[in-house]
GROMACS .gro file of C-alpha atoms in nm:
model
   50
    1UNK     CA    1   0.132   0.579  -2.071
    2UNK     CA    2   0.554   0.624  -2.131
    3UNK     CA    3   0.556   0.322  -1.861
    4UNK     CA    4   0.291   0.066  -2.015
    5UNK     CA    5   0.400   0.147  -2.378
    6UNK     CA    6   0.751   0.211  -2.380
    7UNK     CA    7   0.871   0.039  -2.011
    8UNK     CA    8   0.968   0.408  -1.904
    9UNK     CA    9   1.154   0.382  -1.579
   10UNK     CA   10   0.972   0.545  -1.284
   11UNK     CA   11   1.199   0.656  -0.953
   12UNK     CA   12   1.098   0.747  -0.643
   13UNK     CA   13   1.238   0.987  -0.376
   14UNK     CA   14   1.376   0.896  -0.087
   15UNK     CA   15   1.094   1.050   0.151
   16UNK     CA   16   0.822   0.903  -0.082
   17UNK     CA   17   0.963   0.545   0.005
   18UNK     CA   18   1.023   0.659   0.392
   19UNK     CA   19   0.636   0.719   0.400
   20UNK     CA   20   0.545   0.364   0.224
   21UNK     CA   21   0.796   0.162   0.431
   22UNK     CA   22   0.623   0.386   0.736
   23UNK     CA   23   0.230   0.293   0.626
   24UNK     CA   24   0.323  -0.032   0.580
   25UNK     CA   25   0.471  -0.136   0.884
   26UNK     CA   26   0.114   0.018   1.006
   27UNK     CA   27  -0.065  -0.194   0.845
   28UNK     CA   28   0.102  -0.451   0.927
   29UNK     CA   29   0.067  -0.363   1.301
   30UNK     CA   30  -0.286  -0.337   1.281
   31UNK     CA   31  -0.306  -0.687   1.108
   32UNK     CA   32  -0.149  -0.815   1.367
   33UNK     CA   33  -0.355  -0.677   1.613
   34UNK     CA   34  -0.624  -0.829   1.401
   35UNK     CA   35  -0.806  -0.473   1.357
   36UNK     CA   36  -1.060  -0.499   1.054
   37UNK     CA   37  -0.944  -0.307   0.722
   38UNK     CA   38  -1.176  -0.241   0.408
   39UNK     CA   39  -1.041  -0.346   0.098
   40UNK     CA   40  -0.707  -0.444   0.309
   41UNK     CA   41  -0.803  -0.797   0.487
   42UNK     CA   42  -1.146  -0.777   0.392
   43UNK     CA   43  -1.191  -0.748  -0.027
   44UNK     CA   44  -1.406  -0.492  -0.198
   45UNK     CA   45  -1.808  -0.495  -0.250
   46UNK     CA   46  -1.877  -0.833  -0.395
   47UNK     CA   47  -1.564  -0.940  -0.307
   48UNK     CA   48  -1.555  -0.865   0.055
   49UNK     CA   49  -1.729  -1.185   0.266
   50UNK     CA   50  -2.069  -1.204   0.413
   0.00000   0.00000   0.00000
């Protein structure tokens, strides 16, 4: 709530942003590949296409 009310600053540690920067590249792999994702390349429930 300190960040939405009062524009707290949030950090992150080195290793946390190692294992983003390492999930995203991933994902971006698989897109490539042009594997299907849930919720990724596809949308959620109603908004996922028929």
């Amino acid at each position: 709530m300190a960040v939405v009310r009062y524009g707290a600053q949030v950090e992150f540690s080195d290793e946390y942003c190692r294992r983003v920067q390492k999930s995203r590249k991933l994902l971006e792999q698989w897109i490539q590949q042009g594997r299907i994702m849930y919720g990724v390349n596809t949308g959620f429930g109603a908004l996922a296409p028929n």
